[in-house]
Amino acid sequence: MNLAPVRGVLAAVIFLTRLPLPQINFRPADWEWATAHFPLVGAGIGLLVGTVVVAASPLLGPFAAAVLAVGVGILVTGAFHEDGLADSADALGGGIDDKARVLAILKDSRIGTYGACALIITIALRVALIARLGPQVVEALILAHALGRTPPVVLKTLLPYATSTDVARSRDLADSGRLQLAIALLWALAFGVWLAPDPVVLGILIVALTALGTLLAWRFRARVGGYTGDFLGATEQLSELTILVVLVAVQA
């Protein structure tokens, strides 16, 4: 019996979080299936973050609770996606056209001006938007984290890897393909149908994420010829932020 699709769930949890789970010797097929379950793991993270907001709001107020919740989310994920956003902003923000130079900046562990500004702006926006989500904050955060982890799977499947010498963690997922993408899209659609306020809002979210993904795919291909792990992290952060913007805007 092929258990790789099931083991892929645990592989996805280990890849996307820093939860203290048992160490398992995953096979390549297990990692191949991990991307199929990124939206599911994202939903779990969103549930945790939303629960923190609900629990802390009566004591701290909505804004401080949102700060705490974002901090918990960063702790659980090990700032995995934030790191990708900062590196991507540094590499792409300076208008550097040389592919080798862009890739070198992506591998540099130091954070530059563009990366620092990107982190400050996006984290501040997330906090401010979460504080305005109101009674549906848990559902909204599950939706944001689940759908936000779907565009990176799309880009990873449709774009080539930028360099064969890259040893980033995303290389573990390089063999996942269109079947895993289809499962990820089904997960995302299921959470969207279940948790979106109504079909119109779901449609807006799909259009917004498609437009964002198309723009990022064009940008990544133009600069380095494909995707990197850092670019996927940046895609997740921007996708999650886009979803929060839509959800707050439609309830205004």
mmCIF file of C-alpha atoms in Angstrom:
data_model
loop_
_atom_site.group_PDB
_atom_site.id
_atom_site.type_symbol
_atom_site.label_atom_id
_atom_site.label_comp_id
_atom_site.label_asym_id
_atom_site.label_seq_id
_atom_site.Cartn_x
_atom_site.Cartn_y
_atom_site.Cartn_z
ATOM 1 C CA MET A 1 0.000 0.000 0.000
ATOM 2 C CA ASN A 2 1.331 3.418 -0.983
ATOM 3 C CA LEU A 3 1.330 5.542 2.172
ATOM 4 C CA ALA A 4 3.248 8.452 0.655
ATOM 5 C CA PRO A 5 0.140 10.669 0.246
ATOM 6 C CA VAL A 6 -0.655 10.178 3.947
ATOM 7 C CA ARG A 7 2.945 10.509 5.149
ATOM 8 C CA GLY A 8 3.083 13.654 3.062
ATOM 9 C CA VAL A 9 0.787 15.346 5.599
ATOM 10 C CA LEU A 10 3.363 14.880 8.362
ATOM 11 C CA ALA A 11 6.138 15.872 5.973
ATOM 12 C CA ALA A 12 4.260 19.098 5.248
ATOM 13 C CA VAL A 13 3.877 19.826 8.976
ATOM 14 C CA ILE A 14 7.594 19.278 9.554
ATOM 15 C CA PHE A 15 8.524 21.375 6.535
ATOM 16 C CA LEU A 16 6.284 24.345 7.346
ATOM 17 C CA THR A 17 6.494 24.443 11.145
ATOM 18 C CA ARG A 18 8.852 24.017 14.072
ATOM 19 C CA LEU A 19 6.501 21.830 16.076
ATOM 20 C CA PRO A 20 8.367 19.199 18.143
ATOM 21 C CA LEU A 21 7.264 16.139 16.184
ATOM 22 C CA PRO A 22 8.940 12.709 16.123
ATOM 23 C CA GLN A 23 11.816 12.414 13.699
ATOM 24 C CA ILE A 24 10.892 10.242 10.735
ATOM 25 C CA ASN A 25 13.072 9.071 7.886
ATOM 26 C CA PHE A 26 10.982 10.377 5.035
ATOM 27 C CA ARG A 27 11.394 8.925 1.584
ATOM 28 C CA PRO A 28 11.547 11.137 -1.516
ATOM 29 C CA ALA A 29 7.940 10.182 -2.313
ATOM 30 C CA ASP A 30 6.811 11.504 1.086
ATOM 31 C CA TRP A 31 8.379 14.898 0.410
ATOM 32 C CA GLU A 32 6.888 14.812 -3.069
ATOM 33 C CA TRP A 33 3.423 14.687 -1.485
ATOM 34 C CA ALA A 34 4.106 17.356 1.141
ATOM 35 C CA THR A 35 3.120 20.258 -1.115
ATOM 36 C CA ALA A 36 -0.299 18.703 -1.697
ATOM 37 C CA HIS A 37 -1.121 19.362 1.951
ATOM 38 C CA PHE A 38 0.309 22.869 2.399
ATOM 39 C CA PRO A 39 -3.190 24.445 2.576
ATOM 40 C CA LEU A 40 -4.231 21.897 5.217
ATOM 41 C CA VAL A 41 -1.224 22.676 7.395
ATOM 42 C CA GLY A 42 -1.838 26.371 6.802
ATOM 43 C CA ALA A 43 -5.393 25.941 8.063
ATOM 44 C CA GLY A 44 -4.042 24.441 11.271
ATOM 45 C CA ILE A 45 -1.685 27.365 11.746
ATOM 46 C CA GLY A 46 -4.540 29.779 11.082
ATOM 47 C CA LEU A 47 -6.683 28.020 13.677
ATOM 48 C CA LEU A 48 -3.931 28.410 16.261
ATOM 49 C CA VAL A 49 -3.346 32.072 15.462
ATOM 50 C CA GLY A 50 -7.078 32.809 15.480
ATOM 51 C CA THR A 51 -7.528 31.049 18.806
ATOM 52 C CA VAL A 52 -4.817 33.225 20.332
ATOM 53 C CA VAL A 53 -6.637 36.346 19.136
ATOM 54 C CA VAL A 54 -9.934 35.205 20.639
ATOM 55 C CA ALA A 55 -8.346 34.149 23.924
ATOM 56 C CA ALA A 56 -6.228 37.270 24.364
ATOM 57 C CA SER A 57 -8.655 39.961 23.154
ATOM 58 C CA PRO A 58 -10.760 40.189 26.364
ATOM 59 C CA LEU A 59 -7.605 40.819 28.393
ATOM 60 C CA LEU A 60 -5.417 42.792 25.991
ATOM 61 C CA GLY A 61 -7.778 44.322 23.467
ATOM 62 C CA PRO A 62 -7.898 43.461 19.744
ATOM 63 C CA PHE A 63 -4.689 45.207 18.679
ATOM 64 C CA ALA A 64 -2.402 43.745 21.353
ATOM 65 C CA ALA A 65 -4.051 40.355 20.836
ATOM 66 C CA ALA A 66 -3.290 40.599 17.123
ATOM 67 C CA VAL A 67 0.357 41.400 17.892
ATOM 68 C CA LEU A 68 0.568 38.369 20.179
ATOM 69 C CA ALA A 69 -1.136 36.133 17.620
ATOM 70 C CA VAL A 70 1.201 37.161 14.813
ATOM 71 C CA GLY A 71 4.122 36.513 17.149
ATOM 72 C CA VAL A 72 2.817 33.033 17.932
ATOM 73 C CA GLY A 73 2.439 32.332 14.214
ATOM 74 C CA ILE A 74 6.015 33.427 13.572
ATOM 75 C CA LEU A 75 7.243 31.263 16.462
ATOM 76 C CA VAL A 76 5.377 28.180 15.242
ATOM 77 C CA THR A 77 6.671 28.533 11.682
ATOM 78 C CA GLY A 78 10.162 29.596 12.684
ATOM 79 C CA ALA A 79 9.757 32.816 10.661
ATOM 80 C CA PHE A 80 10.170 30.539 7.641
ATOM 81 C CA HIS A 81 8.116 32.642 5.236
ATOM 82 C CA GLU A 82 9.213 35.967 6.719
ATOM 83 C CA ASP A 83 12.818 35.022 6.053
ATOM 84 C CA GLY A 84 11.953 34.347 2.422
ATOM 85 C CA LEU A 85 10.179 37.687 2.138
ATOM 86 C CA ALA A 86 13.127 39.619 3.579
ATOM 87 C CA ASP A 87 15.671 37.868 1.347
ATOM 88 C CA SER A 88 13.476 38.343 -1.730
ATOM 89 C CA ALA A 89 12.974 42.035 -1.000
ATOM 90 C CA ASP A 90 16.717 42.543 -0.655
ATOM 91 C CA ALA A 91 17.468 40.602 -3.832
ATOM 92 C CA LEU A 92 14.774 42.139 -6.020
ATOM 93 C CA GLY A 93 14.361 45.562 -4.467
ATOM 94 C CA GLY A 94 17.621 47.079 -5.616
ATOM 95 C CA GLY A 95 16.959 46.787 -9.326
ATOM 96 C CA ILE A 96 19.857 44.378 -9.820
ATOM 97 C CA ASP A 97 19.653 42.702 -13.223
ATOM 98 C CA ASP A 98 22.490 40.194 -12.842
ATOM 99 C CA LYS A 99 21.055 36.751 -12.047
ATOM 100 C CA ALA A 100 24.154 35.564 -10.210
ATOM 101 C CA ARG A 101 24.103 38.653 -7.996
ATOM 102 C CA VAL A 102 20.402 38.212 -7.210
ATOM 103 C CA LEU A 103 20.960 34.576 -6.232
ATOM 104 C CA ALA A 104 23.972 35.538 -4.113
ATOM 105 C CA ILE A 105 21.873 38.055 -2.176
ATOM 106 C CA LEU A 106 19.200 35.409 -1.639
ATOM 107 C CA LYS A 107 21.798 33.157 -0.005
ATOM 108 C CA ASP A 108 23.150 35.943 2.223
ATOM 109 C CA SER A 109 21.831 35.520 5.772
ATOM 110 C CA ARG A 110 22.105 39.231 6.504
ATOM 111 C CA ILE A 111 19.021 41.445 6.178
ATOM 112 C CA GLY A 112 19.365 44.681 4.233
ATOM 113 C CA THR A 113 17.278 47.823 4.056
ATOM 114 C CA TYR A 114 14.710 46.459 1.620
ATOM 115 C CA GLY A 115 14.287 43.276 3.646
ATOM 116 C CA ALA A 116 13.888 45.145 6.929
ATOM 117 C CA CYS A 117 11.337 47.534 5.425
ATOM 118 C CA ALA A 118 9.392 44.646 3.887
ATOM 119 C CA LEU A 119 9.171 42.866 7.253
ATOM 120 C CA ILE A 120 8.131 45.979 9.161
ATOM 121 C CA ILE A 121 5.437 46.942 6.659
ATOM 122 C CA THR A 122 3.934 43.479 6.165
ATOM 123 C CA ILE A 123 3.928 42.517 9.850
ATOM 124 C CA ALA A 124 2.411 45.862 10.814
ATOM 125 C CA LEU A 125 -0.263 45.464 8.142
ATOM 126 C CA ARG A 126 -1.074 41.933 9.275
ATOM 127 C CA VAL A 127 -1.483 43.075 12.870
ATOM 128 C CA ALA A 128 -3.671 46.033 11.898
ATOM 129 C CA LEU A 129 -5.866 43.911 9.617
ATOM 130 C CA ILE A 130 -6.258 41.056 12.108
ATOM 131 C CA ALA A 131 -7.323 43.561 14.766
ATOM 132 C CA ARG A 132 -10.197 44.590 12.468
ATOM 133 C CA LEU A 133 -11.495 41.142 11.563
ATOM 134 C CA GLY A 134 -14.075 41.122 14.334
ATOM 135 C CA PRO A 135 -16.084 38.073 15.492
ATOM 136 C CA GLN A 136 -15.135 35.997 12.420
ATOM 137 C CA VAL A 137 -11.415 36.278 13.134
ATOM 138 C CA VAL A 138 -10.841 32.519 13.536
ATOM 139 C CA GLU A 139 -12.570 31.639 10.270
ATOM 140 C CA ALA A 140 -10.772 34.491 8.485
ATOM 141 C CA LEU A 141 -7.340 33.424 9.711
ATOM 142 C CA ILE A 142 -7.905 29.781 8.818
ATOM 143 C CA LEU A 143 -8.890 30.958 5.347
ATOM 144 C CA ALA A 144 -5.921 33.340 5.048
ATOM 145 C CA HIS A 145 -3.343 30.767 6.101
ATOM 146 C CA ALA A 146 -4.836 27.950 4.033
ATOM 147 C CA LEU A 147 -5.292 29.912 0.813
ATOM 148 C CA GLY A 148 -2.072 31.831 1.377
ATOM 149 C CA ARG A 149 -0.036 28.643 1.109
ATOM 150 C CA THR A 150 -1.610 27.678 -2.221
ATOM 151 C CA PRO A 151 0.025 30.164 -4.664
ATOM 152 C CA PRO A 152 3.541 28.977 -3.680
ATOM 153 C CA VAL A 153 2.544 25.438 -4.717
ATOM 154 C CA VAL A 154 1.253 26.774 -8.035
ATOM 155 C CA LEU A 155 4.476 28.681 -8.730
ATOM 156 C CA LYS A 156 6.635 25.757 -7.646
ATOM 157 C CA THR A 157 4.787 23.483 -10.059
ATOM 158 C CA LEU A 158 4.626 25.788 -13.073
ATOM 159 C CA LEU A 159 8.016 27.531 -12.887
ATOM 160 C CA PRO A 160 11.457 25.933 -13.243
ATOM 161 C CA TYR A 161 13.833 25.889 -10.307
ATOM 162 C CA ALA A 162 16.148 28.855 -10.674
ATOM 163 C CA THR A 163 19.395 26.973 -10.101
ATOM 164 C CA SER A 164 20.406 23.338 -9.915
ATOM 165 C CA THR A 165 23.030 24.159 -7.273
ATOM 166 C CA ASP A 166 20.605 25.610 -4.750
ATOM 167 C CA VAL A 167 20.565 23.515 -1.588
ATOM 168 C CA ALA A 168 17.669 25.287 0.102
ATOM 169 C CA ARG A 169 15.011 23.247 1.874
ATOM 170 C CA SER A 170 12.614 23.618 -1.049
ATOM 171 C CA ARG A 171 14.802 21.247 -3.054
ATOM 172 C CA ASP A 172 13.225 18.440 -1.003
ATOM 173 C CA LEU A 173 9.944 19.224 -2.746
ATOM 174 C CA ALA A 174 11.309 19.555 -6.268
ATOM 175 C CA ASP A 175 9.703 16.366 -7.608
ATOM 176 C CA SER A 176 6.132 17.253 -6.665
ATOM 177 C CA GLY A 177 3.997 17.840 -9.725
ATOM 178 C CA ARG A 178 0.568 18.553 -11.106
ATOM 179 C CA LEU A 179 -1.170 15.803 -9.137
ATOM 180 C CA GLN A 180 0.034 17.317 -5.873
ATOM 181 C CA LEU A 181 -0.960 20.758 -7.157
ATOM 182 C CA ALA A 182 -4.460 19.475 -7.909
ATOM 183 C CA ILE A 183 -4.815 18.135 -4.358
ATOM 184 C CA ALA A 184 -3.573 21.428 -2.911
ATOM 185 C CA LEU A 185 -6.107 23.341 -5.011
ATOM 186 C CA LEU A 186 -8.868 21.026 -3.805
ATOM 187 C CA TRP A 187 -7.872 21.650 -0.180
ATOM 188 C CA ALA A 188 -7.885 25.395 -0.837
ATOM 189 C CA LEU A 189 -11.256 25.257 -2.596
ATOM 190 C CA ALA A 190 -12.749 23.237 0.246
ATOM 191 C CA PHE A 191 -11.629 25.761 2.857
ATOM 192 C CA GLY A 192 -12.747 28.610 0.621
ATOM 193 C CA VAL A 193 -16.247 27.218 0.130
ATOM 194 C CA TRP A 194 -16.514 26.428 3.828
ATOM 195 C CA LEU A 195 -15.149 29.647 5.320
ATOM 196 C CA ALA A 196 -15.509 32.481 2.811
ATOM 197 C CA PRO A 197 -18.323 34.869 3.833
ATOM 198 C CA ASP A 198 -20.130 34.262 0.532
ATOM 199 C CA PRO A 199 -19.423 33.121 -3.061
ATOM 200 C CA VAL A 200 -18.758 36.683 -4.232
ATOM 201 C CA VAL A 201 -15.989 37.151 -1.668
ATOM 202 C CA LEU A 202 -14.531 33.767 -2.599
ATOM 203 C CA GLY A 203 -14.516 34.859 -6.227
ATOM 204 C CA ILE A 204 -12.733 38.092 -5.324
ATOM 205 C CA LEU A 205 -10.132 36.139 -3.364
ATOM 206 C CA ILE A 206 -9.509 33.787 -6.276
ATOM 207 C CA VAL A 207 -9.126 36.681 -8.730
ATOM 208 C CA ALA A 208 -6.837 38.605 -6.360
ATOM 209 C CA LEU A 209 -4.592 35.605 -5.682
ATOM 210 C CA THR A 210 -4.460 34.702 -9.366
ATOM 211 C CA ALA A 211 -3.430 38.245 -10.271
ATOM 212 C CA LEU A 212 -0.800 38.320 -7.524
ATOM 213 C CA GLY A 213 0.580 34.915 -8.496
ATOM 214 C CA THR A 214 0.767 35.895 -12.162
ATOM 215 C CA LEU A 215 2.624 39.101 -11.338
ATOM 216 C CA LEU A 216 5.090 37.334 -9.059
ATOM 217 C CA ALA A 217 5.667 34.509 -11.548
ATOM 218 C CA TRP A 218 6.487 37.073 -14.246
ATOM 219 C CA ARG A 219 8.825 38.922 -11.891
ATOM 220 C CA PHE A 220 10.656 35.810 -10.711
ATOM 221 C CA ARG A 221 11.091 34.436 -14.212
ATOM 222 C CA ALA A 222 12.300 37.774 -15.534
ATOM 223 C CA ARG A 223 14.910 38.188 -12.807
ATOM 224 C CA VAL A 224 16.307 34.685 -12.287
ATOM 225 C CA GLY A 225 14.451 32.427 -14.720
ATOM 226 C CA GLY A 226 12.291 30.651 -12.151
ATOM 227 C CA TYR A 227 11.578 30.237 -8.451
ATOM 228 C CA THR A 228 13.652 29.756 -5.328
ATOM 229 C CA GLY A 229 12.646 28.785 -1.819
ATOM 230 C CA ASP A 230 12.876 32.411 -0.717
ATOM 231 C CA PHE A 231 10.558 33.479 -3.535
ATOM 232 C CA LEU A 232 8.000 30.917 -2.415
ATOM 233 C CA GLY A 233 8.171 32.266 1.135
ATOM 234 C CA ALA A 234 7.643 35.792 -0.142
ATOM 235 C CA THR A 235 4.710 34.574 -2.227
ATOM 236 C CA GLU A 236 3.066 33.084 0.852
ATOM 237 C CA GLN A 237 3.455 36.269 2.854
ATOM 238 C CA LEU A 238 2.053 38.481 0.112
ATOM 239 C CA SER A 239 -0.793 36.050 -0.547
ATOM 240 C CA GLU A 240 -1.766 35.908 3.122
ATOM 241 C CA LEU A 241 -1.676 39.696 3.323
ATOM 242 C CA THR A 242 -3.798 40.020 0.172
ATOM 243 C CA ILE A 243 -6.452 37.735 1.643
ATOM 244 C CA LEU A 244 -6.586 39.744 4.872
ATOM 245 C CA VAL A 245 -6.922 42.990 2.900
ATOM 246 C CA VAL A 246 -9.860 41.570 0.930
ATOM 247 C CA LEU A 247 -11.602 40.194 4.014
ATOM 248 C CA VAL A 248 -11.321 43.466 5.896
ATOM 249 C CA ALA A 249 -12.319 45.530 2.851
ATOM 250 C CA VAL A 250 -15.500 43.563 2.166
ATOM 251 C CA GLN A 251 -16.735 43.974 5.732
ATOM 252 C CA ALA A 252 -16.034 47.719 5.840
#
